[in-house]
XYZ file of C-alpha atoms in Angstrom:
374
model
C 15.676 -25.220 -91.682
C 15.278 -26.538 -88.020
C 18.432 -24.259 -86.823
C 16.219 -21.190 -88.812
C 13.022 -21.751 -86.688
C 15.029 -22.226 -83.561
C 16.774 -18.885 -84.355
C 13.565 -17.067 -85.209
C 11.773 -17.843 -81.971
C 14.715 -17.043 -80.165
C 14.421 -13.807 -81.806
C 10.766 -13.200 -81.001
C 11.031 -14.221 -76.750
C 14.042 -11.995 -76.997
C 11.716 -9.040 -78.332
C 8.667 -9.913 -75.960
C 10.900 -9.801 -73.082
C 12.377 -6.505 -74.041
C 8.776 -4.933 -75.261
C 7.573 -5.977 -71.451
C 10.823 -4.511 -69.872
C 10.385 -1.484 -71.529
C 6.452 -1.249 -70.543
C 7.194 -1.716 -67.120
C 9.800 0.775 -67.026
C 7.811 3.131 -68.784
C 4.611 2.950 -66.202
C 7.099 3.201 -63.172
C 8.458 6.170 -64.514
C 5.321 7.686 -65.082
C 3.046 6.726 -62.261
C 0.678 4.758 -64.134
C -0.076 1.509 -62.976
C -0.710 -0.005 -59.953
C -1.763 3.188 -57.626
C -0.725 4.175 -54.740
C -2.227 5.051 -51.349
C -3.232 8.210 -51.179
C -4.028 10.805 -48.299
C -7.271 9.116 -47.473
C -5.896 5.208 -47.011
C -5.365 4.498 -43.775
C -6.856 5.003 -40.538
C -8.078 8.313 -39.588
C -5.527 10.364 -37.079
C -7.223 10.422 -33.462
C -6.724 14.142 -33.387
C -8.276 14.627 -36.532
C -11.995 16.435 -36.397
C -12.781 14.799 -39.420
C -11.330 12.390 -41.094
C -10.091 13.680 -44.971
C -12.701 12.042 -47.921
C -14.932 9.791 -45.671
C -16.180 8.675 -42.000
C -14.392 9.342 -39.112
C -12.492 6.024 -37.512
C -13.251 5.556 -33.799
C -9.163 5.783 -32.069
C -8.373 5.087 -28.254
C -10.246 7.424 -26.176
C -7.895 9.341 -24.279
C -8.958 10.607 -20.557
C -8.468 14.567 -19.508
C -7.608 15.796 -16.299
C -9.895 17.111 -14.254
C -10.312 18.930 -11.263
C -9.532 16.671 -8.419
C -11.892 18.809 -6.060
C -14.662 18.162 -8.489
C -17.151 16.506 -6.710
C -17.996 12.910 -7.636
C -15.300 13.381 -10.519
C -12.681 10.940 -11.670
C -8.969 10.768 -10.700
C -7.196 13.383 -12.679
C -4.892 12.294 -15.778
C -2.733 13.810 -18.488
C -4.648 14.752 -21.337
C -3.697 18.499 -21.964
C -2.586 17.646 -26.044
C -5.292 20.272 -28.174
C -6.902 18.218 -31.074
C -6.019 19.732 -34.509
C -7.412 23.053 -35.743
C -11.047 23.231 -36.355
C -12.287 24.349 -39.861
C -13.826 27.426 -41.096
C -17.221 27.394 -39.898
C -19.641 25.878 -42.432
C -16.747 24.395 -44.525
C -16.852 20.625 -44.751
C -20.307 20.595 -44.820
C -23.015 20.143 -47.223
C -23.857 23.288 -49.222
C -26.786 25.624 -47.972
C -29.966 26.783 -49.496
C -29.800 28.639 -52.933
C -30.926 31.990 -53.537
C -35.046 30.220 -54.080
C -36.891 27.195 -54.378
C -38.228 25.072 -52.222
C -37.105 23.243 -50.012
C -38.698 20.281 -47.933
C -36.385 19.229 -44.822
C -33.447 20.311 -42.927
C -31.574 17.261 -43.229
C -32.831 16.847 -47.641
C -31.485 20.299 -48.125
C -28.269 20.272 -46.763
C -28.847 21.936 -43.228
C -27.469 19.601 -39.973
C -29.967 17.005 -38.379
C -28.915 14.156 -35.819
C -26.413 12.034 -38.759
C -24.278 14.893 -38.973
C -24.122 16.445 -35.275
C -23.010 14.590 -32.189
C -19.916 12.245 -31.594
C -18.264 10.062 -34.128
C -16.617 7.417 -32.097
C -17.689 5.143 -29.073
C -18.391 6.834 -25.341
C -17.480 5.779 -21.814
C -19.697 6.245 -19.603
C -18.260 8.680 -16.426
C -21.212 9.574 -13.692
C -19.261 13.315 -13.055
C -21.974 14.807 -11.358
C -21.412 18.549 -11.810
C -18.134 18.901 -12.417
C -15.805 21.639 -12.380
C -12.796 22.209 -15.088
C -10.143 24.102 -13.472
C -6.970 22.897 -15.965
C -5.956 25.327 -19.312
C -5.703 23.459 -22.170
C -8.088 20.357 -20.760
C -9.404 18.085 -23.737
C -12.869 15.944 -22.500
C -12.875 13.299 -25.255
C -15.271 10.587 -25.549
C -16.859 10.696 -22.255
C -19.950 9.877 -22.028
C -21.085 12.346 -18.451
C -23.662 12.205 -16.521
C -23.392 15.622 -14.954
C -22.519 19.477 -16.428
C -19.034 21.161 -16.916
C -18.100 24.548 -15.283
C -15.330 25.890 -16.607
C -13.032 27.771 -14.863
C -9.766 27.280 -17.097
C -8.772 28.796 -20.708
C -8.834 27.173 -24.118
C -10.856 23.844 -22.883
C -11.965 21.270 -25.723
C -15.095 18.970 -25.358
C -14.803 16.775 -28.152
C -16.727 13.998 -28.691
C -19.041 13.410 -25.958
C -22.585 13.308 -25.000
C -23.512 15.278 -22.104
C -26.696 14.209 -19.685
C -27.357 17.317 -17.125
C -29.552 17.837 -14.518
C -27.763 21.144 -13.865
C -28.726 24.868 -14.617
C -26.771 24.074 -17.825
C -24.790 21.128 -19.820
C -21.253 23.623 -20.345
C -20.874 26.833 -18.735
C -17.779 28.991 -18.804
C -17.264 31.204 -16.397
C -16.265 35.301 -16.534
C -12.236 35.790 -17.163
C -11.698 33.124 -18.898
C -11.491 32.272 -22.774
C -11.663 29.740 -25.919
C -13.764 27.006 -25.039
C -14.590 25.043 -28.237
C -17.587 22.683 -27.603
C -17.857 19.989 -30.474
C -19.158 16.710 -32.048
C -21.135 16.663 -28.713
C -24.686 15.878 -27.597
C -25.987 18.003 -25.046
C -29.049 17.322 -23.186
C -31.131 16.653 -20.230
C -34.010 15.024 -18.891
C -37.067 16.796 -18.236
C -38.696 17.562 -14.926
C -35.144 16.587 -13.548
C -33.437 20.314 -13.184
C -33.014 22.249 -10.889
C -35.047 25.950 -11.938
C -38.372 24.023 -10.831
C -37.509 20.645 -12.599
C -36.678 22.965 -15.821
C -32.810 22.997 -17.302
C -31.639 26.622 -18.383
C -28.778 26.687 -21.362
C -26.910 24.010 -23.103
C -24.154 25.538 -23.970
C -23.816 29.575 -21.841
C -21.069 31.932 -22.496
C -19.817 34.109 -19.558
C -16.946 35.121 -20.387
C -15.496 38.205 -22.098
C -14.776 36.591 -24.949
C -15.555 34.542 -28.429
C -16.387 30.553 -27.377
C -16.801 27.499 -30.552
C -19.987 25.523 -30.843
C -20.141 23.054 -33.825
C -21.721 20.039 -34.691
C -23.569 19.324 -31.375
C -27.047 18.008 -31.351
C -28.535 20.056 -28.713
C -32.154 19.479 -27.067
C -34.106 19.868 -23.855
C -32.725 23.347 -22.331
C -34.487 26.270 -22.222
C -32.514 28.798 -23.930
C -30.199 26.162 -25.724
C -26.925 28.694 -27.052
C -26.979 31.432 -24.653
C -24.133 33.776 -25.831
C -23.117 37.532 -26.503
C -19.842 36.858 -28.815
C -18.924 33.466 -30.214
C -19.027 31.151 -33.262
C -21.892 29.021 -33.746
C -21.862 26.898 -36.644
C -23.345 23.092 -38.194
C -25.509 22.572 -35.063
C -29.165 20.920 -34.385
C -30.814 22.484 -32.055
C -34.382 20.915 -31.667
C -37.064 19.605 -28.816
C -36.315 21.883 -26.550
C -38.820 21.251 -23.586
C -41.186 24.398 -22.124
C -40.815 24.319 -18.269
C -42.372 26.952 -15.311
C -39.661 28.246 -13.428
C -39.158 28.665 -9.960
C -41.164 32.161 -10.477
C -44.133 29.999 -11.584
C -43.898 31.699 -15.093
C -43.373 29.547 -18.322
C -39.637 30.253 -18.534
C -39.097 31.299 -22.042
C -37.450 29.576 -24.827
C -35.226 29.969 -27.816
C -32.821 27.744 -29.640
C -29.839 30.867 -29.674
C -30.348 33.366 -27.617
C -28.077 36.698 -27.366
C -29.165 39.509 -24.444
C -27.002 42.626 -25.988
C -24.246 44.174 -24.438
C -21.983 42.246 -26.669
C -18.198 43.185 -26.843
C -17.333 41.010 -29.778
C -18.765 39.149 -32.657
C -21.579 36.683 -32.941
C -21.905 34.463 -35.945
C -24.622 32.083 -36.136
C -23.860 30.153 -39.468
C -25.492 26.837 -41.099
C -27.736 25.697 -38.145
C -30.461 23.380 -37.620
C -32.959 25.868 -35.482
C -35.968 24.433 -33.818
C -38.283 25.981 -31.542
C -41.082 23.763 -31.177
C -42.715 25.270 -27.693
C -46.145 26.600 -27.925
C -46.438 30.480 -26.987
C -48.770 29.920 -24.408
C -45.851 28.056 -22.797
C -42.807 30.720 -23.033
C -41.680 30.483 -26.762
C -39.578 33.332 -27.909
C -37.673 32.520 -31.185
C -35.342 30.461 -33.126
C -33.036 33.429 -32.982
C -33.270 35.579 -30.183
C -31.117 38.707 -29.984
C -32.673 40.874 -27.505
C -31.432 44.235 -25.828
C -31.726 43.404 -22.322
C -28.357 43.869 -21.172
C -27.388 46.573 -23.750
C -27.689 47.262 -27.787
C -27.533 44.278 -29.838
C -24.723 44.893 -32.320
C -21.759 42.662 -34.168
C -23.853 39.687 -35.191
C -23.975 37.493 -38.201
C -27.232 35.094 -38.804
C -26.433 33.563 -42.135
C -27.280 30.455 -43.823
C -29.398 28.705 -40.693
C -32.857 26.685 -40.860
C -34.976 28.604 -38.742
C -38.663 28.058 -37.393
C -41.061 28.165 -34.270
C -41.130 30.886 -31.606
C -43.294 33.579 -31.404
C -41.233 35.206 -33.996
C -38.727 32.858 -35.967
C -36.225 35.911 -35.725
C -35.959 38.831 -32.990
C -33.635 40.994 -34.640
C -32.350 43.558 -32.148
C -34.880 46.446 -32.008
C -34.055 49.948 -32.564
C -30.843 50.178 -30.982
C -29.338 47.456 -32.824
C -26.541 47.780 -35.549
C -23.982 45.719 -37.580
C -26.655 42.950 -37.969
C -26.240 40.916 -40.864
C -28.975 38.413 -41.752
C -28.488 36.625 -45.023
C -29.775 33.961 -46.787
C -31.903 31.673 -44.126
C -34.259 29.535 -44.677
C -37.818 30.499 -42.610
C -40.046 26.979 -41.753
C -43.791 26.429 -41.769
C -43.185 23.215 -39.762
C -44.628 24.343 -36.162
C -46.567 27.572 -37.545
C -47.437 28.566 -40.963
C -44.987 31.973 -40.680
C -42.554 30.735 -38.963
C -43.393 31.938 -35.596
C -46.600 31.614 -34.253
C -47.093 35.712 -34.964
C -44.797 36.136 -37.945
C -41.563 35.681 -39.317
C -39.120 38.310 -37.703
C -39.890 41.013 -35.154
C -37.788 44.048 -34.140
C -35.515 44.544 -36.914
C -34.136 47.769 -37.471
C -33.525 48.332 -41.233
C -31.947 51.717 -40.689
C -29.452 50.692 -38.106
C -25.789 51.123 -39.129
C -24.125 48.483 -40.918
C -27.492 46.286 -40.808
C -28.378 44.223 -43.739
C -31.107 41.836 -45.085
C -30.708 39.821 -48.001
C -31.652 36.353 -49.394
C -33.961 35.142 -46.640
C -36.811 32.882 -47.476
C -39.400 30.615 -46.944
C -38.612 26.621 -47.363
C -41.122 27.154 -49.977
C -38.935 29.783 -52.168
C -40.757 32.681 -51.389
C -38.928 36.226 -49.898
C -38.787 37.091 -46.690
C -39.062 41.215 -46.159
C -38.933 41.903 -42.643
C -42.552 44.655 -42.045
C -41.576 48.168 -41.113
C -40.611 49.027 -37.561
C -43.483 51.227 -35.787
């Protein structure tokens, strides 16, 4: 009877053993069980924009080279590597307004404010001065300047950074050359400090012949903060920009994106943050400016931005303009109950060719129809 028991357990370990084998087996061959890292484990690739699934992850700050007849600049090193490609515009981001309803904030409804423009890792500080970039391919990571950039090189990256300028402007590239990308940066500047009669001019100015990158910078202070004819503009919060006389003795006037016409390629002015809190006694223009001073306004997109202040929130082009597209932005009462201290939008031309207006509202959900041009 003993030997039967014996024999019986026996029989049942053997059979747990084998049931367990057989389990394990089973979940290896399947992937279930203890998981795996996936794509967002680990530390976040220094090159990476943004890091896939959560925050970025501060990496070793690498130093460009620079111009070694900049003045007041640092020794030049290798640094020439391009970080990886930047997304779409506006992809990445949170979504932006629906087609109505209201809406109470930038930052509450999706549209960029200061936690989701600027740098993502630690700066060092480097007292440039003004410094000129004079090497293709340069990449200014985490530098924390005291000074402006001019750019005299193609396809420069400022990544990043936070720049401090007592300059005309923060980044200016010059005419004949191309693809300057400008992002994750803070560009401002103190007041009274500047040079056009203690006033600063442009954060960010586009000279050149062709399309330049602004994203996710938190841009104040200047003037006429995105000064540009063709680019991409795109996740950016552009606020507190600071009214200034110039060295005319006018009030030197002021808009958060400004485009003067003339315009060879396209500009696209997608999911910004667009603040123009200047009184009109004091210079204020718009939130959008695109004005025919250097030629017909034409190839631009204005789509999916938070717009208010000015003297009109949008200037759209007058007559001459065509191919202007501006869909579904958001108009603010926060400085002026329409917008702009006279109205909404000014000079649009409804029967230009290729124009359109659609979607555009008020952060309280009502339509925005642009009046009749005289």
């Amino acid at each position: 009877m003993a030997r039967d028991r014996r024999r019986l357990v026996a029989w049942l370990l053997t059979g747990l053993v084998l049931a367990v084998v057989l389990a394990l087996y089973d979940a290896d061959r399947t992937g279930v069980g203890e998981p795996s890292a996936g794509p967002t484990a680990g530390p976040c690739p220094d090159s990476a924009l943004q890091c896939p699934g959560g925050s970025p992850v501060p990496g070793p700050v690498p130093s460009p080279s620079v111009d070694p007849s900049a003045s007041g600049g640092p020794d030049p090193s290798a640094g020439t590597a391009p970080p990886s490609a930047t997304p779409s515009p506006g992809t990445g981001t949170s979504p932006g307004p629906g087609p109505g309803g209201p809406c109470s904030s930038p930052g509450a409804c999706g549209f960029p404010d200061a936690r989701t423009t600027g740098p993502r890792i630690a700066l060092e500080r480097h007292d440039t001065g003004d410094m000129s970039v004079k090497t293709d391919g340069m990449v200014i990571k985490g530098w924390d300047i005291r000074g402006s950039l001019d750019v005299y090189a193609n396809d420069v990256t400022v990544i990043d950074s936070r720049i401090t300028s007592a300059n005309w402007w923060g980044i200016n590239l010059r005419p004949g050359f191309k693809g300057l990308r400008v992002l994750h940066t803070t560009i401002t500047a103190v007041p009274g400090k500047g040079p056009d009669n203690g006033g600063v001019d442009y954060a960010v100015s586009n000279m050149g012949g062709s399309s330049i990158e602004v994203g996710w910078c938190d841009v104040s202070v200047f003037g006429n903060a995105l000064s540009m004819g063709q680019g991409e503009i795109h996740d950016n919060y552009v606020h507190d920009i600071v009214p200034f006389r110039n060295q005319g003795g006018e009030w030197q006037h002021t808009d958060a994106v400004i485009s003067g016409g003339g315009n060879k390629g396209r500009l696209t002015v997608r999911h910004n943050t667009l603040l123009n809190p200047v009184p009109v006694h004091q210079g204020a223009s718009a939130a959008v400016g695109l004005f025919a001073d250097t030629g017909n306004v034409s190839s631009v997109v204005v789509d999916g931005n938070w717009l208010a202040g000015g003297a009109y929130a949008l200037y759209g082009g007058g007559p001459g303009a065509t191919g202007i597209q501006v869909t579904d932005n958001v108009f603010s009462a926060e400085y002026h109950p329409n917008a702009g201290a006279y109205g909404l939008v000014a000079a649009w031309n409804a029967g230009g060719a290729g124009n359109v207006w659609r979607g555009n509202r008020t952060a309280d959900g009502r339509p925005v129809v642009p009046e009749p041009s005289p």
